[in-house]
PDB file of C-alpha atoms in Angstrom:
ATOM      1  CA  UNK A   1      -1.850  14.062   8.305  1.00 77.00           C
ATOM      2  CA  UNK A   2      -1.687  14.862  12.352  1.00 83.00           C
ATOM      3  CA  UNK A   3      -3.760  12.844  14.869  1.00 88.00           C
ATOM      4  CA  UNK A   4      -5.854  15.866  15.461  1.00 90.00           C
ATOM      5  CA  UNK A   5      -6.950  16.192  11.810  1.00 88.00           C
ATOM      6  CA  UNK A   6      -7.591  12.769  11.664  1.00 91.00           C
ATOM      7  CA  UNK A   7      -9.939  12.799  14.611  1.00 94.00           C
ATOM      8  CA  UNK A   8     -11.836  15.828  13.420  1.00 92.00           C
ATOM      9  CA  UNK A   9     -12.233  13.934   9.933  1.00 91.00           C
ATOM     10  CA  UNK A  10     -13.270  10.781  11.961  1.00 94.00           C
ATOM     11  CA  UNK A  11     -15.928  12.624  13.416  1.00 93.00           C
ATOM     12  CA  UNK A  12     -16.938  14.547  10.283  1.00 89.00           C
ATOM     13  CA  UNK A  13     -17.340  11.025   8.513  1.00 89.00           C
ATOM     14  CA  UNK A  14     -18.946   9.562  11.621  1.00 92.00           C
ATOM     15  CA  UNK A  15     -21.935  12.172  11.649  1.00 87.00           C
ATOM     16  CA  UNK A  16     -23.888  10.140   9.004  1.00 82.00           C
ATOM     17  CA  UNK A  17     -23.744   7.285  11.026  1.00 89.00           C
ATOM     18  CA  UNK A  18     -24.715   9.020  14.375  1.00 90.00           C
ATOM     19  CA  UNK A  19     -27.701  10.596  12.677  1.00 83.00           C
ATOM     20  CA  UNK A  20     -28.658   6.943  11.489  1.00 82.00           C
ATOM     21  CA  UNK A  21     -27.953   5.642  15.012  1.00 88.00           C
ATOM     22  CA  UNK A  22     -30.206   8.458  16.643  1.00 83.00           C
ATOM     23  CA  UNK A  23     -33.322   7.472  14.028  1.00 77.00           C
ATOM     24  CA  UNK A  24     -32.576   3.425  15.358  1.00 82.00           C
ATOM     25  CA  UNK A  25     -32.773   4.630  18.713  1.00 83.00           C
ATOM     26  CA  UNK A  26     -35.847   6.508  18.335  1.00 76.00           C
ATOM     27  CA  UNK A  27     -37.428   3.504  16.994  1.00 72.00           C
ATOM     28  CA  UNK A  28     -36.374   1.096  19.859  1.00 77.00           C
ATOM     29  CA  UNK A  29     -38.243   0.804  22.987  1.00 77.00           C
ATOM     30  CA  UNK A  30     -35.889  -0.889  25.364  1.00 85.00           C
ATOM     31  CA  UNK A  31     -32.031  -0.882  24.201  1.00 89.00           C
ATOM     32  CA  UNK A  32     -30.183  -3.927  24.880  1.00 91.00           C
ATOM     33  CA  UNK A  33     -26.124  -4.205  24.871  1.00 94.00           C
ATOM     34  CA  UNK A  34     -26.244  -6.128  21.807  1.00 94.00           C
ATOM     35  CA  UNK A  35     -27.732  -3.246  20.169  1.00 94.00           C
ATOM     36  CA  UNK A  36     -25.054  -0.830  21.192  1.00 96.00           C
ATOM     37  CA  UNK A  37     -22.636  -3.464  19.754  1.00 96.00           C
ATOM     38  CA  UNK A  38     -24.409  -4.194  16.539  1.00 95.00           C
ATOM     39  CA  UNK A  39     -24.670  -0.420  15.396  1.00 96.00           C
ATOM     40  CA  UNK A  40     -21.172   0.179  16.487  1.00 96.00           C
ATOM     41  CA  UNK A  41     -19.915  -2.940  14.290  1.00 97.00           C
ATOM     42  CA  UNK A  42     -21.657  -2.538  11.333  1.00 97.00           C
ATOM     43  CA  UNK A  43     -21.262   1.562  10.962  1.00 97.00           C
ATOM     44  CA  UNK A  44     -17.542   1.296  12.400  1.00 97.00           C
ATOM     45  CA  UNK A  45     -16.477  -1.903  10.404  1.00 97.00           C
ATOM     46  CA  UNK A  46     -17.943   0.215   6.932  1.00 96.00           C
ATOM     47  CA  UNK A  47     -16.290   3.372   7.745  1.00 96.00           C
ATOM     48  CA  UNK A  48     -13.199   1.323   7.998  1.00 96.00           C
ATOM     49  CA  UNK A  49     -13.464  -0.699   5.105  1.00 97.00           C
ATOM     50  CA  UNK A  50     -14.532   1.701   2.777  1.00 95.00           C
ATOM     51  CA  UNK A  51     -11.460   4.085   3.110  1.00 95.00           C
ATOM     52  CA  UNK A  52      -9.319   0.973   2.588  1.00 96.00           C
ATOM     53  CA  UNK A  53     -10.963   0.447  -0.665  1.00 95.00           C
ATOM     54  CA  UNK A  54     -10.601   4.100  -1.425  1.00 92.00           C
ATOM     55  CA  UNK A  55      -7.064   3.999  -0.766  1.00 93.00           C
ATOM     56  CA  UNK A  56      -6.253   1.038  -2.895  1.00 93.00           C
ATOM     57  CA  UNK A  57      -8.526   2.596  -5.773  1.00 90.00           C
ATOM     58  CA  UNK A  58      -6.470   6.204  -5.219  1.00 87.00           C
ATOM     59  CA  UNK A  59      -2.939   4.358  -5.274  1.00 86.00           C
ATOM     60  CA  UNK A  60      -3.556   2.535  -8.386  1.00 87.00           C
ATOM     61  CA  UNK A  61      -4.567   5.615 -10.334  1.00 80.00           C
ATOM     62  CA  UNK A  62      -2.069   7.720  -8.111  1.00 75.00           C
ATOM     63  CA  UNK A  63       0.369   8.325 -11.230  1.00 76.00           C
ATOM     64  CA  UNK A  64      -2.382   9.501 -13.469  1.00 78.00           C
ATOM     65  CA  UNK A  65      -3.549  12.175 -11.075  1.00 72.00           C
ATOM     66  CA  UNK A  66      -0.704  13.234  -9.455  1.00 70.00           C
ATOM     67  CA  UNK A  67      -0.503  17.028 -10.625  1.00 75.00           C
ATOM     68  CA  UNK A  68      -3.868  17.680  -9.679  1.00 75.00           C
ATOM     69  CA  UNK A  69      -4.640  15.425  -6.433  1.00 71.00           C
ATOM     70  CA  UNK A  70      -5.146  18.274  -4.078  1.00 75.00           C
ATOM     71  CA  UNK A  71      -8.191  19.660  -6.482  1.00 83.00           C
ATOM     72  CA  UNK A  72      -9.676  15.964  -6.328  1.00 77.00           C
ATOM     73  CA  UNK A  73      -9.360  15.534  -2.625  1.00 73.00           C
ATOM     74  CA  UNK A  74     -10.959  19.249  -2.412  1.00 81.00           C
ATOM     75  CA  UNK A  75     -13.827  18.556  -4.801  1.00 83.00           C
ATOM     76  CA  UNK A  76     -14.661  14.787  -3.145  1.00 76.00           C
ATOM     77  CA  UNK A  77     -14.669  16.496   0.617  1.00 74.00           C
ATOM     78  CA  UNK A  78     -16.656  19.621  -0.661  1.00 82.00           C
ATOM     79  CA  UNK A  79     -19.402  17.536  -2.457  1.00 81.00           C
ATOM     80  CA  UNK A  80     -19.376  14.701   0.668  1.00 74.00           C
ATOM     81  CA  UNK A  81     -19.915  18.073   3.009  1.00 75.00           C
ATOM     82  CA  UNK A  82     -22.372  19.739   0.891  1.00 84.00           C
ATOM     83  CA  UNK A  83     -24.544  16.553   0.343  1.00 78.00           C
ATOM     84  CA  UNK A  84     -24.469  16.315   4.253  1.00 73.00           C
ATOM     85  CA  UNK A  85     -25.728  19.961   4.462  1.00 82.00           C
ATOM     86  CA  UNK A  86     -28.153  19.569   2.233  1.00 84.00           C
ATOM     87  CA  UNK A  87     -29.614  16.037   3.750  1.00 77.00           C
ATOM     88  CA  UNK A  88     -29.508  18.078   6.999  1.00 77.00           C
ATOM     89  CA  UNK A  89     -31.456  21.080   5.624  1.00 83.00           C
ATOM     90  CA  UNK A  90     -34.045  19.139   3.768  1.00 81.00           C
ATOM     91  CA  UNK A  91     -37.643  18.928   5.415  1.00 61.00           C
ATOM     92  CA  UNK A  92     -38.406  15.094   4.306  1.00 57.00           C
ATOM     93  CA  UNK A  93     -37.821  12.456   6.994  1.00 53.00           C
ATOM     94  CA  UNK A  94     -36.631   8.778   5.519  1.00 51.00           C
ATOM     95  CA  UNK A  95     -39.065   6.307   6.886  1.00 44.00           C
ATOM     96  CA  UNK A  96     -36.232   3.478   6.100  1.00 40.00           C
ATOM     97  CA  UNK A  97     -34.085   5.244   8.586  1.00 41.00           C
ATOM     98  CA  UNK A  98     -36.476   4.827  11.496  1.00 43.00           C
ATOM     99  CA  UNK A  99     -36.993   0.956  11.023  1.00 51.00           C
ATOM    100  CA  UNK A 100     -36.112  -0.726  14.245  1.00 61.00           C
ATOM    101  CA  UNK A 101     -34.707  -3.955  12.537  1.00 76.00           C
ATOM    102  CA  UNK A 102     -31.357  -4.986  13.232  1.00 85.00           C
ATOM    103  CA  UNK A 103     -31.530  -7.578  10.524  1.00 85.00           C
ATOM    104  CA  UNK A 104     -28.510  -8.167   8.306  1.00 90.00           C
ATOM    105  CA  UNK A 105     -30.080  -6.868   5.001  1.00 85.00           C
ATOM    106  CA  UNK A 106     -31.155  -3.730   6.808  1.00 83.00           C
ATOM    107  CA  UNK A 107     -27.770  -2.963   8.684  1.00 89.00           C
ATOM    108  CA  UNK A 108     -25.976  -3.591   5.250  1.00 89.00           C
ATOM    109  CA  UNK A 109     -27.927  -1.182   3.070  1.00 85.00           C
ATOM    110  CA  UNK A 110     -27.787   1.297   6.184  1.00 85.00           C
ATOM    111  CA  UNK A 111     -24.074   0.736   7.071  1.00 90.00           C
ATOM    112  CA  UNK A 112     -22.962   0.919   2.951  1.00 88.00           C
ATOM    113  CA  UNK A 113     -25.252   4.285   2.511  1.00 83.00           C
ATOM    114  CA  UNK A 114     -23.572   6.080   5.415  1.00 84.00           C
ATOM    115  CA  UNK A 115     -19.973   4.893   4.353  1.00 86.00           C
ATOM    116  CA  UNK A 116     -19.791   5.900   0.774  1.00 82.00           C
ATOM    117  CA  UNK A 117     -18.189   9.280   1.562  1.00 82.00           C
ATOM    118  CA  UNK A 118     -15.594   7.546   3.340  1.00 88.00           C
ATOM    119  CA  UNK A 119     -14.668   5.712   0.046  1.00 88.00           C
ATOM    120  CA  UNK A 120     -13.861   8.929  -1.236  1.00 84.00           C
ATOM    121  CA  UNK A 121     -11.713   9.950   1.499  1.00 89.00           C
ATOM    122  CA  UNK A 122     -10.008   6.681   1.109  1.00 91.00           C
ATOM    123  CA  UNK A 123      -9.082   8.026  -2.632  1.00 88.00           C
ATOM    124  CA  UNK A 124      -7.955  11.220  -0.879  1.00 85.00           C
ATOM    125  CA  UNK A 125      -5.697   9.483   1.383  1.00 89.00           C
ATOM    126  CA  UNK A 126      -4.139   7.640  -1.359  1.00 88.00           C
ATOM    127  CA  UNK A 127      -2.825  11.026  -2.990  1.00 81.00           C
ATOM    128  CA  UNK A 128      -2.088  12.946   0.678  1.00 80.00           C
ATOM    129  CA  UNK A 129       1.484  12.662   1.873  1.00 76.00           C
ATOM    130  CA  UNK A 130       2.043  10.765   5.012  1.00 81.00           C
ATOM    131  CA  UNK A 131      -1.050   9.129   5.760  1.00 86.00           C
ATOM    132  CA  UNK A 132      -0.653   5.701   7.734  1.00 91.00           C
ATOM    133  CA  UNK A 133      -3.574   3.910   5.995  1.00 93.00           C
ATOM    134  CA  UNK A 134      -4.014   1.280   8.387  1.00 94.00           C
ATOM    135  CA  UNK A 135      -3.805   3.525  11.728  1.00 93.00           C
ATOM    136  CA  UNK A 136      -6.300   5.940  10.080  1.00 94.00           C
ATOM    137  CA  UNK A 137      -9.024   3.499   9.179  1.00 96.00           C
ATOM    138  CA  UNK A 138      -8.690   1.960  12.168  1.00 96.00           C
ATOM    139  CA  UNK A 139      -9.288   5.182  13.979  1.00 96.00           C
ATOM    140  CA  UNK A 140     -12.060   6.033  11.906  1.00 96.00           C
ATOM    141  CA  UNK A 141     -13.561   2.665  12.435  1.00 97.00           C
ATOM    142  CA  UNK A 142     -13.079   2.659  16.281  1.00 98.00           C
ATOM    143  CA  UNK A 143     -14.490   6.959  16.239  1.00 97.00           C
ATOM    144  CA  UNK A 144     -17.449   5.835  14.320  1.00 97.00           C
ATOM    145  CA  UNK A 145     -18.303   2.644  16.321  1.00 98.00           C
ATOM    146  CA  UNK A 146     -18.445   4.692  19.673  1.00 98.00           C
ATOM    147  CA  UNK A 147     -19.991   7.714  18.057  1.00 97.00           C
ATOM    148  CA  UNK A 148     -22.860   5.156  16.746  1.00 96.00           C
ATOM    149  CA  UNK A 149     -23.104   3.772  20.065  1.00 96.00           C
ATOM    150  CA  UNK A 150     -23.623   7.184  21.665  1.00 95.00           C
ATOM    151  CA  UNK A 151     -26.278   8.007  18.631  1.00 92.00           C
ATOM    152  CA  UNK A 152     -28.308   5.018  19.629  1.00 92.00           C
ATOM    153  CA  UNK A 153     -28.285   6.246  23.157  1.00 92.00           C
ATOM    154  CA  UNK A 154     -28.852   9.609  22.218  1.00 89.00           C
ATOM    155  CA  UNK A 155     -32.102   9.041  19.900  1.00 83.00           C
ATOM    156  CA  UNK A 156     -33.484   6.682  22.503  1.00 85.00           C
ATOM    157  CA  UNK A 157     -33.383   9.224  25.173  1.00 84.00           C
ATOM    158  CA  UNK A 158     -33.648  12.772  23.157  1.00 75.00           C
ATOM    159  CA  UNK A 159     -34.953  11.860  19.934  1.00 59.00           C
ATOM    160  CA  UNK A 160     -34.624  13.756  16.688  1.00 57.00           C
ATOM    161  CA  UNK A 161     -33.624  16.718  17.980  1.00 63.00           C
ATOM    162  CA  UNK A 162     -29.820  15.987  17.273  1.00 65.00           C
ATOM    163  CA  UNK A 163     -30.044  14.218  14.152  1.00 66.00           C
ATOM    164  CA  UNK A 164     -29.850  17.635  11.546  1.00 72.00           C
ATOM    165  CA  UNK A 165     -27.309  19.084  13.866  1.00 75.00           C
ATOM    166  CA  UNK A 166     -24.788  16.059  13.674  1.00 70.00           C
ATOM    167  CA  UNK A 167     -25.175  16.123   9.661  1.00 72.00           C
ATOM    168  CA  UNK A 168     -24.596  19.951   9.607  1.00 81.00           C
ATOM    169  CA  UNK A 169     -21.155  19.710  11.852  1.00 79.00           C
ATOM    170  CA  UNK A 170     -20.114  16.651   9.895  1.00 69.00           C
ATOM    171  CA  UNK A 171     -20.894  18.452   6.365  1.00 75.00           C
ATOM    172  CA  UNK A 172     -19.004  21.714   7.469  1.00 83.00           C
ATOM    173  CA  UNK A 173     -15.938  19.587   8.895  1.00 79.00           C
ATOM    174  CA  UNK A 174     -15.419  17.981   5.707  1.00 73.00           C
ATOM    175  CA  UNK A 175     -15.525  20.997   3.605  1.00 83.00           C
ATOM    176  CA  UNK A 176     -13.372  22.844   5.714  1.00 82.00           C
ATOM    177  CA  UNK A 177     -10.840  19.866   5.683  1.00 76.00           C
ATOM    178  CA  UNK A 178     -11.003  19.981   1.692  1.00 77.00           C
ATOM    179  CA  UNK A 179     -10.346  23.736   1.686  1.00 85.00           C
ATOM    180  CA  UNK A 180      -7.249  23.113   3.774  1.00 80.00           C
ATOM    181  CA  UNK A 181      -5.996  20.401   1.667  1.00 74.00           C
ATOM    182  CA  UNK A 182      -6.402  22.868  -1.212  1.00 82.00           C
ATOM    183  CA  UNK A 183      -4.875  25.785   0.491  1.00 85.00           C
ATOM    184  CA  UNK A 184      -1.623  24.180   1.598  1.00 79.00           C
ATOM    185  CA  UNK A 185      -1.134  22.535  -1.793  1.00 78.00           C
ATOM    186  CA  UNK A 186      -1.715  26.085  -3.257  1.00 84.00           C
ATOM    187  CA  UNK A 187       1.314  27.435  -0.782  1.00 83.00           C
ATOM    188  CA  UNK A 188      -1.398  29.722   0.983  1.00 85.00           C
ATOM    189  CA  UNK A 189      -0.326  28.103   4.091  1.00 72.00           C
ATOM    190  CA  UNK A 190       1.804  25.405   5.303  1.00 60.00           C
TER     191      UNK A 190
END
């Protein structure tokens, strides 16, 4: 996986965290430096942790799924991307995301919820050749850290205007990456 592909994947994975950070920013009257760090650390940390766990699980079962691993990666990424698109086009607002609390319990729930898709991506990493898992998860964590901090500021300044657009972009990116993996393995392009 090239650095460019990893960056695109990291941005796609970060869009849920970005969207929640936008909602956090909406609910804050005045942001402090610690808020940027907290949002970035929670979301970036979990976006790095979950693919690590997924990679471990995928590596454990790789020998059993080797012949159809590209289909698994395609299905997982497509489902995650489709779910992000569904959420972006749903009309209902989730009130729990607008909670201004930075308490441990509130942030833990949001960090886990926004990083579940990264767990599945970690499984995909285990079945893809030439993925340096350490570099990949650190890169994903840093990109998510930065985009979450930016999302907090965007929400504080611009409001909910960008939340759905971020989820749409993230969903499309993940679906396209899954399709690329499948087409490469099927020999359509190399």
